[in-house]
CSV table of C-alpha atoms in Angstrom, one decimal:
chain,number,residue,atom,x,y,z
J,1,UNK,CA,0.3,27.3,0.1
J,2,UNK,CA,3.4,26.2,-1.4
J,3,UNK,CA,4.2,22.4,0.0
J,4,UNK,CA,7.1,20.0,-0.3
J,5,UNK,CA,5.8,16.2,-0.3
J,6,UNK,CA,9.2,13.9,0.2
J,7,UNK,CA,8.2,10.3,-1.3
J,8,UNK,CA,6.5,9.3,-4.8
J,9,UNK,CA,4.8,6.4,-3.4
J,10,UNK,CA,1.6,5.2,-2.4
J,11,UNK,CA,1.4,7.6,0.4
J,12,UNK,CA,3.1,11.1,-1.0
J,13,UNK,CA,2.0,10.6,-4.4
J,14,UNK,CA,-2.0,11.1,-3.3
J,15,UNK,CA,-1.0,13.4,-0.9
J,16,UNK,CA,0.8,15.7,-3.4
J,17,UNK,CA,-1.9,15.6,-6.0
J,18,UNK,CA,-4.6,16.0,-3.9
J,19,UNK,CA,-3.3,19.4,-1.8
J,20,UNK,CA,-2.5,20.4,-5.7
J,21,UNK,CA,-6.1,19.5,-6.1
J,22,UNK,CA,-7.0,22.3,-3.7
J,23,UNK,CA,-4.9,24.9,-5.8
J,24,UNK,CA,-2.2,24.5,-3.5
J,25,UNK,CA,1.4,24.6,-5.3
J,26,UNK,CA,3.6,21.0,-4.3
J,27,UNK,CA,6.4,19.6,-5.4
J,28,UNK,CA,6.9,15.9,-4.8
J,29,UNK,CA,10.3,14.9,-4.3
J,30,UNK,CA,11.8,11.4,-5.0
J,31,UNK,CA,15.3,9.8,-5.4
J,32,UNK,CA,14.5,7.5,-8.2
J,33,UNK,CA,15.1,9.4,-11.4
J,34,UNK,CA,13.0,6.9,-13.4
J,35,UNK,CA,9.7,7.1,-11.7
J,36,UNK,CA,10.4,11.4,-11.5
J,37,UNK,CA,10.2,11.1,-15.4
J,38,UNK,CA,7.4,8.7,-15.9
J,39,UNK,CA,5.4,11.2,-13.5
J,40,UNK,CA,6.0,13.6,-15.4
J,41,UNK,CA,5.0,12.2,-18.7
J,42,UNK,CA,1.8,10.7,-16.8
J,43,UNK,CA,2.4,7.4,-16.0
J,44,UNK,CA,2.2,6.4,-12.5
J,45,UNK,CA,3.8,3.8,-10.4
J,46,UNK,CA,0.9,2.7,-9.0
J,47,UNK,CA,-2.7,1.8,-9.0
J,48,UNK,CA,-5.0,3.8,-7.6
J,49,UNK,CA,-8.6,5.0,-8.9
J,50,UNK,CA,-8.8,8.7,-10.2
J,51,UNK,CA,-5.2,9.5,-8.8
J,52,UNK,CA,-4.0,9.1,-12.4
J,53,UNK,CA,-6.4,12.4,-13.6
J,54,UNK,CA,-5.5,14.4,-11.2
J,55,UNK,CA,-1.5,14.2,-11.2
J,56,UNK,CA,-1.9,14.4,-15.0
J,57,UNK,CA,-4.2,18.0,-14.8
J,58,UNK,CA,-2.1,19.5,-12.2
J,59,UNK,CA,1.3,18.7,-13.6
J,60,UNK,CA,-0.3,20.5,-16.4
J,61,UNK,CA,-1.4,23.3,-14.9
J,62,UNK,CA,2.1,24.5,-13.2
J,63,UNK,CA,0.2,23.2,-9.4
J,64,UNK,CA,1.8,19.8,-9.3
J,65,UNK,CA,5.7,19.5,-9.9
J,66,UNK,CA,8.0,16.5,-9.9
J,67,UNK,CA,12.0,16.5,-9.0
J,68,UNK,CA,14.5,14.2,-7.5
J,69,UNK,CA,16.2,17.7,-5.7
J,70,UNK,CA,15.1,18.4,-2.0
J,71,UNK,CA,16.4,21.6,-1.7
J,72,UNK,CA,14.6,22.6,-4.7
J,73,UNK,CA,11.5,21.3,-3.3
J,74,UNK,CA,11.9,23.6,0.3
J,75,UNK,CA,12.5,26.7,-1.3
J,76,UNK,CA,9.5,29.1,-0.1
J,77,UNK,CA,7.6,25.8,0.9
J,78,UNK,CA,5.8,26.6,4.0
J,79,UNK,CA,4.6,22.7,5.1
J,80,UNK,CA,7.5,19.9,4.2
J,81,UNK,CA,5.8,16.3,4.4
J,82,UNK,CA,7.9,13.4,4.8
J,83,UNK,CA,6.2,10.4,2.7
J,84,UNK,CA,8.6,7.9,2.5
J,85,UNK,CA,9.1,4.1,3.2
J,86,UNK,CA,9.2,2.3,6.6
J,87,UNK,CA,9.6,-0.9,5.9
J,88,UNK,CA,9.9,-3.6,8.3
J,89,UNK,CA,13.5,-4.3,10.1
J,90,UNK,CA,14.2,-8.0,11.2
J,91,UNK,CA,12.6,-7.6,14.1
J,92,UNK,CA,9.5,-6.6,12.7
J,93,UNK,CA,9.4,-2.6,14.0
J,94,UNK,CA,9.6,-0.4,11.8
J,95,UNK,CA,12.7,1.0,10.1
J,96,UNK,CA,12.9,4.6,10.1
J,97,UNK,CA,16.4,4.8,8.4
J,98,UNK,CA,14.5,7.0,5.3
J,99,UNK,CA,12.2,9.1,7.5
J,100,UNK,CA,16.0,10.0,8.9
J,101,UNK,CA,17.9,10.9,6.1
J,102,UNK,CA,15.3,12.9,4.6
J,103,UNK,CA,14.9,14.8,8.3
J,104,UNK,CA,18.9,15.6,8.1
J,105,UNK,CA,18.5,16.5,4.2
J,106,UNK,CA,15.9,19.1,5.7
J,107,UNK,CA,18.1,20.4,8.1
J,108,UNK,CA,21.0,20.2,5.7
J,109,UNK,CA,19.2,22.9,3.4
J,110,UNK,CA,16.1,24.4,5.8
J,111,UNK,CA,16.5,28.5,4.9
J,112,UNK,CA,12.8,29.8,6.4
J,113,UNK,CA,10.4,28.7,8.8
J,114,UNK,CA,8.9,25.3,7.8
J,115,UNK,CA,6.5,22.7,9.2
J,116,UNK,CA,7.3,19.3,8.6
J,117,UNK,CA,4.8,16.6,8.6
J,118,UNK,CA,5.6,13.0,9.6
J,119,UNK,CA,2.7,11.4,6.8
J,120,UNK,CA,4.4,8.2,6.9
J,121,UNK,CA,3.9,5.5,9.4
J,122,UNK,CA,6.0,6.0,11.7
J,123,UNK,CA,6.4,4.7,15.8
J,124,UNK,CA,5.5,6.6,18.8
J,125,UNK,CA,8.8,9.1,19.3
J,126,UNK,CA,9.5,9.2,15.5
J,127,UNK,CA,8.6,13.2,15.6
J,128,UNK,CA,11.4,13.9,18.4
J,129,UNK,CA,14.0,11.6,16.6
J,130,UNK,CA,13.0,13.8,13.3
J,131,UNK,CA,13.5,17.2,15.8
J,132,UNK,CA,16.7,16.0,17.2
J,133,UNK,CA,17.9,15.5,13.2
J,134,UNK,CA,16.8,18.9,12.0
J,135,UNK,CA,18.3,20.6,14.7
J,136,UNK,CA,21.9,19.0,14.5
J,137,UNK,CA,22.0,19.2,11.3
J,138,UNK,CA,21.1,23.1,11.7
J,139,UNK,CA,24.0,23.1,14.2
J,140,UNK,CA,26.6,21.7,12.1
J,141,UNK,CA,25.6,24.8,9.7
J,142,UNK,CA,25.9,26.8,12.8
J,143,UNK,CA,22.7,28.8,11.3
J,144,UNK,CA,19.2,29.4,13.1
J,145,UNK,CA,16.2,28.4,11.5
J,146,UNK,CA,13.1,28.0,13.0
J,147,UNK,CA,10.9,25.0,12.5
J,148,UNK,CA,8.1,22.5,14.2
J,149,UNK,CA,7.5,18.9,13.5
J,150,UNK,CA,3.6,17.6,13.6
J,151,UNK,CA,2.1,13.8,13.3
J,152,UNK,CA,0.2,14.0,10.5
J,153,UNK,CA,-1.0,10.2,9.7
J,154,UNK,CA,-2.6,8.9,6.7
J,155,UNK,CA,-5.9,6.5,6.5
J,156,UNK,CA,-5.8,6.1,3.4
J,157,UNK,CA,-7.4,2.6,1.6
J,158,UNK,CA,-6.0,1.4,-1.1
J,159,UNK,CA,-8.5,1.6,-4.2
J,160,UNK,CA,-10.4,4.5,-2.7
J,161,UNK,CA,-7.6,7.0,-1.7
J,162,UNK,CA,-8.5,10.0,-3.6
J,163,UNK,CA,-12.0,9.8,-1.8
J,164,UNK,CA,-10.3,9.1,1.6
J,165,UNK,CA,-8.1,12.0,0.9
J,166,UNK,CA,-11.0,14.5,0.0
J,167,UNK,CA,-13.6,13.3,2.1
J,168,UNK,CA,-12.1,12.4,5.3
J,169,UNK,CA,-13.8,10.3,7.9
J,170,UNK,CA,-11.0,12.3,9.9
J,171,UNK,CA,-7.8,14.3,10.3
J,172,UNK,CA,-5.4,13.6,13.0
J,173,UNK,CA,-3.1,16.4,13.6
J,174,UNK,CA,-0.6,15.9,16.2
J,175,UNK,CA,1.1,18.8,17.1
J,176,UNK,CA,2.6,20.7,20.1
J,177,UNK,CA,2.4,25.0,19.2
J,178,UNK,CA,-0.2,27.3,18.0
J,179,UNK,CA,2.2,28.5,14.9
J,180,UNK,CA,2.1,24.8,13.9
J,181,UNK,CA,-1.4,24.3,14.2
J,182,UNK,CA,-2.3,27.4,12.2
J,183,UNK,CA,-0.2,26.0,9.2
J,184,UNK,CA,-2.1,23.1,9.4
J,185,UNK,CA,-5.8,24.2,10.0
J,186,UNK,CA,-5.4,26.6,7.0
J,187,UNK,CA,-3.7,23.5,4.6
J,188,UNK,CA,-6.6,21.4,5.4
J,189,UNK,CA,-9.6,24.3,5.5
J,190,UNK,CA,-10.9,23.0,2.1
J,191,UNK,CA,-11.3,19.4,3.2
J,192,UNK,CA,-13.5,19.9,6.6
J,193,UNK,CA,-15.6,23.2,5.0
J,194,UNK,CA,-19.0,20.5,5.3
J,195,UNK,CA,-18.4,19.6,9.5
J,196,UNK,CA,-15.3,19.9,11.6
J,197,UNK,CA,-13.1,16.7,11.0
J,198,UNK,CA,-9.8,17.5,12.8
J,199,UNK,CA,-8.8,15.7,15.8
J,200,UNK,CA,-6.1,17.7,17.6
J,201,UNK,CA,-4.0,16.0,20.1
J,202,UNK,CA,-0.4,15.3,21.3
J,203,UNK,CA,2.3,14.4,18.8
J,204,UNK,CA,3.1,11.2,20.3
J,205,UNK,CA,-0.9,10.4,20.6
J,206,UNK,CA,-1.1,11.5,16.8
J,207,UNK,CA,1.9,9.0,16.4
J,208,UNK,CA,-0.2,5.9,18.2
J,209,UNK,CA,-3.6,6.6,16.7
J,210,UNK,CA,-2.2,5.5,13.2
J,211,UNK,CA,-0.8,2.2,14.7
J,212,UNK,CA,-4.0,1.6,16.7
J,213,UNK,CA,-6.5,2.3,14.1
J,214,UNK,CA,-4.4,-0.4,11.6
J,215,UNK,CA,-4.2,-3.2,14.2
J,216,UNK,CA,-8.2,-3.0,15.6
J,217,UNK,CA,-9.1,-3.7,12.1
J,218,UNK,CA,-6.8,-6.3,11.4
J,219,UNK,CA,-8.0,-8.1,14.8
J,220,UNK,CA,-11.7,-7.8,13.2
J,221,UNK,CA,-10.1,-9.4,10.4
J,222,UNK,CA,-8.4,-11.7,12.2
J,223,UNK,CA,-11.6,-12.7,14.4
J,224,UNK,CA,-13.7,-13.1,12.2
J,225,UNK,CA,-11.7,-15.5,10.2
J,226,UNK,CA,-11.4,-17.2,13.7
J,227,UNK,CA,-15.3,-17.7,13.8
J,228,UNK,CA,-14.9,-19.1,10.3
J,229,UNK,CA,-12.6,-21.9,11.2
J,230,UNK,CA,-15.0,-22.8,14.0
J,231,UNK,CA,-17.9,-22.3,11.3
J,232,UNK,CA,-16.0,-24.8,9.1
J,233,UNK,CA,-15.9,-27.4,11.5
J,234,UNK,CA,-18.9,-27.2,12.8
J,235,UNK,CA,-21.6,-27.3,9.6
J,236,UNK,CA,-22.2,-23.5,10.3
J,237,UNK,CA,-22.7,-21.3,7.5
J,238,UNK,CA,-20.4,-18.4,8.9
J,239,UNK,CA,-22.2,-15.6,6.5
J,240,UNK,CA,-25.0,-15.9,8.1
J,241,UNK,CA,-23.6,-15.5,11.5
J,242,UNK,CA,-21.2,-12.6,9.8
J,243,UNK,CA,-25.4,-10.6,9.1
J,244,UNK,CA,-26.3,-11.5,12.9
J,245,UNK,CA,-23.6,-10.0,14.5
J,246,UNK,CA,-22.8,-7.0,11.7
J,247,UNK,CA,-26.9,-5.7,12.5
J,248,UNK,CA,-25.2,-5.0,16.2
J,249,UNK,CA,-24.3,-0.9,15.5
J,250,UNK,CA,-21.4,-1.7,18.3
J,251,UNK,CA,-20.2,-4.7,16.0
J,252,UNK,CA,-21.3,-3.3,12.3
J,253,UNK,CA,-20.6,-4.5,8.7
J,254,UNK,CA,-16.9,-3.3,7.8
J,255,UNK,CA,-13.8,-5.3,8.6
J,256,UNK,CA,-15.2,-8.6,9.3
J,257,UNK,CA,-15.6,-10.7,5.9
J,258,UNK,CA,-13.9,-13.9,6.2
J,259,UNK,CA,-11.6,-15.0,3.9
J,260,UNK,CA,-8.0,-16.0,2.8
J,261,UNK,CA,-5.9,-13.3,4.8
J,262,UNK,CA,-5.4,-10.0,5.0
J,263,UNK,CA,-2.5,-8.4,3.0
J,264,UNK,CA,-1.4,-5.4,1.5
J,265,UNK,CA,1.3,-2.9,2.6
J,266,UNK,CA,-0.2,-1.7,5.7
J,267,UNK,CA,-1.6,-4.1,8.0
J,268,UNK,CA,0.8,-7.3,8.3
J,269,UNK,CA,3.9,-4.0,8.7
J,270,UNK,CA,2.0,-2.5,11.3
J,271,UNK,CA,0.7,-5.1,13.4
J,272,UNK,CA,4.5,-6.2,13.4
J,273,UNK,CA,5.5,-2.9,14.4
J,274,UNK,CA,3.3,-2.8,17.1
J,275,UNK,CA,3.9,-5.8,18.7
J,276,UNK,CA,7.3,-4.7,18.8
J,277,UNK,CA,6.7,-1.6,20.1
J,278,UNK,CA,4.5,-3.5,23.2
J,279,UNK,CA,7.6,-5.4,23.7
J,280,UNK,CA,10.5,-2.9,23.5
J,281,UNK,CA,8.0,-1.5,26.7
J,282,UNK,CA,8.2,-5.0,28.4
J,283,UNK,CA,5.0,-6.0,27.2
J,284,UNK,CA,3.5,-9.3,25.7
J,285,UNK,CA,0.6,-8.1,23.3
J,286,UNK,CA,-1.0,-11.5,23.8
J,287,UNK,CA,-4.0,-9.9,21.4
J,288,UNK,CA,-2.2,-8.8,18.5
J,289,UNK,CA,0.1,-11.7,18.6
J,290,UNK,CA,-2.8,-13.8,18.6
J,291,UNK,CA,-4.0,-11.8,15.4
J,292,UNK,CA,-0.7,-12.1,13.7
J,293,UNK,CA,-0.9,-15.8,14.1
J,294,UNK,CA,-4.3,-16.5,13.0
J,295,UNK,CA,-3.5,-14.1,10.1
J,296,UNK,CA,-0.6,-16.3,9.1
J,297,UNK,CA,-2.5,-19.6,9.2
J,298,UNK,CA,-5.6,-18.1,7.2
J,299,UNK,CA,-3.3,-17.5,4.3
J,300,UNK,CA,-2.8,-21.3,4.4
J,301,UNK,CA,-6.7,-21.8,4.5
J,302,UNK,CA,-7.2,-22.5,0.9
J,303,UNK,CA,-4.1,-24.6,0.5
J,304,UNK,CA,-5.4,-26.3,2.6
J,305,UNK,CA,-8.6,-27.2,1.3
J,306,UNK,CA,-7.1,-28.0,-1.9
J,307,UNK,CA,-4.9,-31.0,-0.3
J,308,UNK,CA,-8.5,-31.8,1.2
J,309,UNK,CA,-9.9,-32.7,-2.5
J,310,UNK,CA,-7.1,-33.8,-4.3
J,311,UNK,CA,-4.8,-34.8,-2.0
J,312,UNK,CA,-0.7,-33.4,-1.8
J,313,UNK,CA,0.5,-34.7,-4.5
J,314,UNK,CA,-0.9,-31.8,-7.4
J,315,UNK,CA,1.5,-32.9,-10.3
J,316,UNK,CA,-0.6,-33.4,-13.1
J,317,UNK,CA,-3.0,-30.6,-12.2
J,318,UNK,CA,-4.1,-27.3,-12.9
J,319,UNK,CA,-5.8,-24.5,-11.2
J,320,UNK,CA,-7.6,-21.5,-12.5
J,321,UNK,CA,-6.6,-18.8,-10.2
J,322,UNK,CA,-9.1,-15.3,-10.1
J,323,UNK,CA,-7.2,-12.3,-8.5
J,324,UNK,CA,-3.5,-11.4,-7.4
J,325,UNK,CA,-3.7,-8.4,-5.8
J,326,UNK,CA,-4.2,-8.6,-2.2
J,327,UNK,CA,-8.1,-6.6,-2.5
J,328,UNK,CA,-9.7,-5.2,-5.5
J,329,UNK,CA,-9.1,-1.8,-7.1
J,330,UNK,CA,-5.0,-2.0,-6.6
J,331,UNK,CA,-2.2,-3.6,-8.0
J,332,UNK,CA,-0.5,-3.7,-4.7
J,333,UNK,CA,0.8,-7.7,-3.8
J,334,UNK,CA,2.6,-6.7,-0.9
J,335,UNK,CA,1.8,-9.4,1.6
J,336,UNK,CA,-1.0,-10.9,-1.0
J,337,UNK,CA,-2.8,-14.2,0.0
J,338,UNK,CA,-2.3,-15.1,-3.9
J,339,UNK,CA,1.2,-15.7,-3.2
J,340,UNK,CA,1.4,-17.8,-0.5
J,341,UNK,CA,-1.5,-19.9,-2.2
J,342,UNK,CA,1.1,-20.3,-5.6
J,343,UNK,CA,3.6,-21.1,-3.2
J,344,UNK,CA,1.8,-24.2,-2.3
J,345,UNK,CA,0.7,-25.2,-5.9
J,346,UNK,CA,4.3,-24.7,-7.2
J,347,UNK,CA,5.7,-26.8,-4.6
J,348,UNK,CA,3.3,-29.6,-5.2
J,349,UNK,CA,3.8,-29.3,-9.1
J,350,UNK,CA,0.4,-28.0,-10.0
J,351,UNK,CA,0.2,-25.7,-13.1
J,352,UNK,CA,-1.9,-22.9,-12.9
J,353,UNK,CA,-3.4,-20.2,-15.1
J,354,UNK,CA,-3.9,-16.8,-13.5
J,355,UNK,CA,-6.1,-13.6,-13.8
J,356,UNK,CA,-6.1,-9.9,-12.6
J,357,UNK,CA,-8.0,-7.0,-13.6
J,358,UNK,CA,-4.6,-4.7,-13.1
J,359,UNK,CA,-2.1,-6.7,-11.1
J,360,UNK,CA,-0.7,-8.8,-14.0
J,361,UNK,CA,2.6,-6.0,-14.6
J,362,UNK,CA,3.2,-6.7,-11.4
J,363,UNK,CA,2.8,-10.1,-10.4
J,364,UNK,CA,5.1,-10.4,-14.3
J,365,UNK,CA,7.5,-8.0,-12.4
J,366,UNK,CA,7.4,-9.7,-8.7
J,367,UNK,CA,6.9,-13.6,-9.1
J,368,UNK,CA,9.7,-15.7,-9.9
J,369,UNK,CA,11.2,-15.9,-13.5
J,370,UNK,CA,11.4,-19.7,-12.7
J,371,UNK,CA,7.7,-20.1,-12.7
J,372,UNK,CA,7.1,-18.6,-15.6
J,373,UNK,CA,10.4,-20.1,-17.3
J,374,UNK,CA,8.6,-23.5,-16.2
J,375,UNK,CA,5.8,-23.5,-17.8
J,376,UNK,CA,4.1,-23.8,-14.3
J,377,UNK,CA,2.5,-20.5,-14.0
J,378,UNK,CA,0.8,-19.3,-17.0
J,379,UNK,CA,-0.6,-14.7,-17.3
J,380,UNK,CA,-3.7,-15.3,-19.2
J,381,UNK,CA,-5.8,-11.8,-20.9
J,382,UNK,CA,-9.5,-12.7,-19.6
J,383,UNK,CA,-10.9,-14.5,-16.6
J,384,UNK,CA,-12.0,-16.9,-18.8
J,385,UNK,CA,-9.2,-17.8,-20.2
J,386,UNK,CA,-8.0,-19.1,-17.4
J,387,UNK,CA,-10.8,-21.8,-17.1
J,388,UNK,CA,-10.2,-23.6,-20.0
J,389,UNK,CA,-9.3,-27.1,-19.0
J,390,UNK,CA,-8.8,-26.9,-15.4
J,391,UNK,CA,-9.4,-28.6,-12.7
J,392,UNK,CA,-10.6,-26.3,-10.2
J,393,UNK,CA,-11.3,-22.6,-10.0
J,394,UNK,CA,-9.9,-20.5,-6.9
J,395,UNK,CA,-10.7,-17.3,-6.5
J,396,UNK,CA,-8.8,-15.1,-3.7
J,397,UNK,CA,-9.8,-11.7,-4.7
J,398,UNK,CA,-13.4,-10.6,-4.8
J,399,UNK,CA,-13.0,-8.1,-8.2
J,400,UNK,CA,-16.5,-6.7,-9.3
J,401,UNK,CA,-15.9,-9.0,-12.2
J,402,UNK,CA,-15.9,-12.0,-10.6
J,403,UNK,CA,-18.7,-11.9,-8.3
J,404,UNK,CA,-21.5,-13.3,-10.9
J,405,UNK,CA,-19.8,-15.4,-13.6
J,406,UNK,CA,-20.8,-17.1,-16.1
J,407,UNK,CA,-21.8,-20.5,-14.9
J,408,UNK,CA,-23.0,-22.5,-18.0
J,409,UNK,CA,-19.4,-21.1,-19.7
J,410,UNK,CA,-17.8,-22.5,-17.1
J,411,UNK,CA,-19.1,-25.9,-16.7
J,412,UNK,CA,-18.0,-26.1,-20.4
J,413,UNK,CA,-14.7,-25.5,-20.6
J,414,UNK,CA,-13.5,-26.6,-16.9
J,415,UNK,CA,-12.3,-30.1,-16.9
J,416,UNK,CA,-13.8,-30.5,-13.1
J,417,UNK,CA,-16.4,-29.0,-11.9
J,418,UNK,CA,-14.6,-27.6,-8.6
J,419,UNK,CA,-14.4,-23.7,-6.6
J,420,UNK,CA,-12.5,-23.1,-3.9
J,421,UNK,CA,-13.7,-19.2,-3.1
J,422,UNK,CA,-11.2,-17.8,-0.7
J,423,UNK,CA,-13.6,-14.7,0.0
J,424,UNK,CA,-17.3,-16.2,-0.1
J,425,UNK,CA,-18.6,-14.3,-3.1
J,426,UNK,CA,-20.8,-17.0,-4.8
J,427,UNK,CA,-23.9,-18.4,-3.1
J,428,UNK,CA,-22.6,-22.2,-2.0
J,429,UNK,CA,-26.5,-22.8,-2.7
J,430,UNK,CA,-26.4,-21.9,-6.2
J,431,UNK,CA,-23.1,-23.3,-6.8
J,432,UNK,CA,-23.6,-27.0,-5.4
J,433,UNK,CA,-27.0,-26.6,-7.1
J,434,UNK,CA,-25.3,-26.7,-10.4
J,435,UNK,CA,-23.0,-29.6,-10.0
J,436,UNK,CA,-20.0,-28.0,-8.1
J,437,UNK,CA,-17.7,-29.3,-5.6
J,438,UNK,CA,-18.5,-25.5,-3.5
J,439,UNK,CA,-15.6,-25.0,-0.9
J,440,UNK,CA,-16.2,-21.3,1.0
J,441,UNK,CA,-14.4,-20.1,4.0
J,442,UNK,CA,-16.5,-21.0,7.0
J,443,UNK,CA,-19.4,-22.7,5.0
C-alpha cells in the first residue's frame, strides 16, 4: 500500500518506518528542510531503540522516502496520516492549528480517493474539524473527490516504540464506513496475524480512548507518589507497600513506581488537555486536577529533600546529578523532572556535574547557555565523572547503568557520602549500610 505519513517526529517518524517495515511504500512529509536531509543521510532527530535500522534499510531499499512536498507525498497514496504536533495552547487544550493546515493542504491537492488518519493526539471532534477542512478546501477547487477521516491513535512509549508499533497490545481504529475500515484492516493485517488486536469503534470514541488511556496512567502515577508522601512521613517503606498492592491482578505492577514526577511529551499535554476538555463541557475534573497538582509538587520532591540536609543556602556546593531525560531509553526532556530539580540548584548557587547515557545533545541544546557560560552546570563523559568531589549524588532517572554502581568508587572520590535517589533504585539497606546519608522517595 502506498501511504503518506505528514510529521517527522516522534510520532510519524515510527509510524513511517515501521508500515515501510511491512513492505508498504511511505513517504514521510515534513516542513523543516534540515531534518528531511539528515533523514535521508541517516541521522535521526530523535532517540528511539531500533528506529534508527529500520529508517536507514528502508530509505535504502526505495520503501521509505523523505520530502518536505505534500502533494508529492498524496500522489497514488491510498492512507494519508497526519502526524504532526499539538502542543499545548495557554489554556492547556490542545492546539490543533497544524493538524489544520495540513487537513487544508490535503484538500488543497487531494486528486483520488484517500483515507486520512488523525495519528496525532488530537481532542474529541478533531476528525469533523479535519472533514469540514478537506471538504472546503475541495469546494474552493470546485472539484469532487472522495475521502473519509478515521481516529487512528498511537500508544506508543518512548524507548520501546518499534516494539509497541509491531507488537501491539492494541489497535484503535475509529472510523464511521465500511470503505474506510477496509483500508485500514488491510494496512494493519501484518501486525494482528498472531490474535485479533483491533478495537473498532466510533471516531469520536477512537478520539477519547487516546486521552483516557494517557491520564489513568498518570493518575497511577500520580497516586502512587501520593502514598509515598504519606510513606515518608510516616517511617513506611513505600516499596514494600508498592509489592503488596502490585500482587492484586486488579492493581498490578506497571505505572505505580514512585518517584520524582512524571514527564515526557505525552502525559503532563494530555492531562492538560483533558482537563480542559471536562471544562469547556462545564465540568470540574476534580480527579485529574488532583493528579496534575500532585504531579507538579512531586517534581519539587527532591528539592526538597536537599534543603532538608543542607539547608537553602547551596552556594558553595555541588551535586552529582545521574540522568536528564525524563525515563531511560530516550533523549526526550520535555517536561523532565531533571529540570525543575537544576532549577532549584541554580537558584540556590549550587554547581552541579551532570550525566546521561543519550540526552547530553540535548540538554547542550535545551538548557540555558547561562548555566553553562557560569560555570554552574558542568556535561561530564561518564557517570563517574561526575562524582568526583561532590557533595551528594542525585539520581532522577533509573538508566540500566545506574542501578548497581560502584560503591567503594564512590565513597572515594565523593567529598560526602550523600544520595538523594529520586526513583528508588538502590536498596536504602545497603546504602545506609555503607556509610550513606540514603534519602528515597517514600522510604
Amino acid at each position: 500500500m502506498k501511504l503518506s505519513v505528514v510529521g517527522t517526529g516522534y510520532v510519524g517518524l515510527v509510524t513511517g518506518a515501521c508500515f515501510a517495515e511491512m513492505g508498504n511504500i511511505v513517504t514521510c512529509v515534513d516542513i523543516d528542510e534540515a531534518k528531511i536531509e539528515n533523514l535521508k543521510k541517516g541521522m535521526l532527530p530523535i532517540y528511539e531503540p531500533g528506529l534508527e535500522d529500520i529508517v536507514v534499510n528502508n530509505y535504502r531499499e526505495g520503501r521509505l522516502k523523505f520530502t518536505t512536498s505534500l502533494p508529492e507525498s498524496l500522489e497514488g497514496a491510498q492512507a494519508c496520516f497526519i502526524a504532526v504536533g499539538t502542543p499545548p495552547d495557554e489554556d492547556g487544550s490542545a492546539d490543533l492549528k497544524h493538524v489544520l493546515a495540513v487537513a487544508r493542504e490535503i484538500g488543497q491537492n487531494l486528486q483520488d480517493y484517500c483515507v486520512i488518519v488523525d495519528k496525532s493526539t488530537v481532542p474529541v471532534g478533531t476528525a469533523e474539524k479535519v472533514r469540514q477542512a478537506v471538504h472546503a478546501e475541495l469546494e474552493r477547487r470546485g472539484v469532487e473527490v472522495d475521502f473519509d477521516v478515521v481516529s487512528n491513535p498511537e500508544f506508543l512509549k518512548e524507548g520501546a516504540a518499534v516494539e509497541d508499533f509491531t507488537r501491539p497490545d492494541r489497535i484503535v481504529i475509529g472510523c464511521d464506513n465500511e470503505r474506510s475500515l477496509e483500508v485500514m484492516r488491510e494496512l494493519y493485517f501484518p501486525f494482528v496475524r498472531n490474535h485479533e488486536r483491533l478495537c473498532l469503534m466510533g471516531i469520536k470514541e477512537a478520539e477519547m480512548t487516546k486521552y483516557a488511556a494517557n491520564a489513568m496512567l498518570a493518575t497511577k502515577i500520580s497516586f502512587m507518589n501520593e502514598i509515598a508522601n504519606l510513606c515518608d512521613r510516616m517511617g513506611v517503606d513505600v516499596e514494600k507497600v508498592r509489592l503488596g498492592i502490585g500482587s492484586d491482578a486488579r492493581i498490578g505492577y506497571s505505572f505505580i513506581y514512585p518517584g520524582c514526577g512524571y514527564g515526557g511529551s505525552c502525559f503532563p499535554k494530555d492531562v492538560k488537555a483533558i482537563i480542559q476538555m471536562a471544562r469547556d463541557c462545564g465540568l470540574d475534573p476534580l480527579v485529574l486536577n488532583a493528579v496534575e497538582d500532585r504531579n507538579a509538587e512531586q517534581k519539587q520532591y527532591l528539592s526538597k529533600k536537599i534543603a532538608s540536609h543542607f539547608g537553602e543556602d547551596l552556594a558553595g556546593k555541588t551535586f552529582a546529578l545521574w540522568g536528564l531525560a525524563f525515563k531511560p531509553k530516550t533523549d526526550d526532556m520535555r517536561e523532565a523532572s531533571s529540570i525543575v530539580l537544576l532549577e532549584y540548584l541554580m537558584e540556590q548557587g549550587a554547581k552541579v556535574r551532570a550525566y546521561d547515557p543519550v540526552a547530553m545533545q540535548v540538554a547542550r541544546r535545551e538548557l540555558p547557555g547561562a548555566w553553562f557560560d557560569s560555570g554552574s552546570l558542568e556535561l561530564v563523559s561518564h557517570q563517574y565523572d561526575a562524582l568526583v568531589g561532590v557533595d551528594a549524588l542525585i539520581l532522577v532517572t533509573e538508566w540500566k547503568a545506574f542501578r548497581t554502581p560502584d560503591f567503594s568508587f564512590m565513597e572515594q572520590v565523593m567529598k560526602r557520602k550523600v544520595i538523594f535517589d529520586g526513583r528508588n533504585v538502590f536498596d536504602p539497606e545497603k546504602v545506609r549500610k555503607l556509610g550513606f546519608d540514603y534519602y528515597g522517595v517514600g522510604r
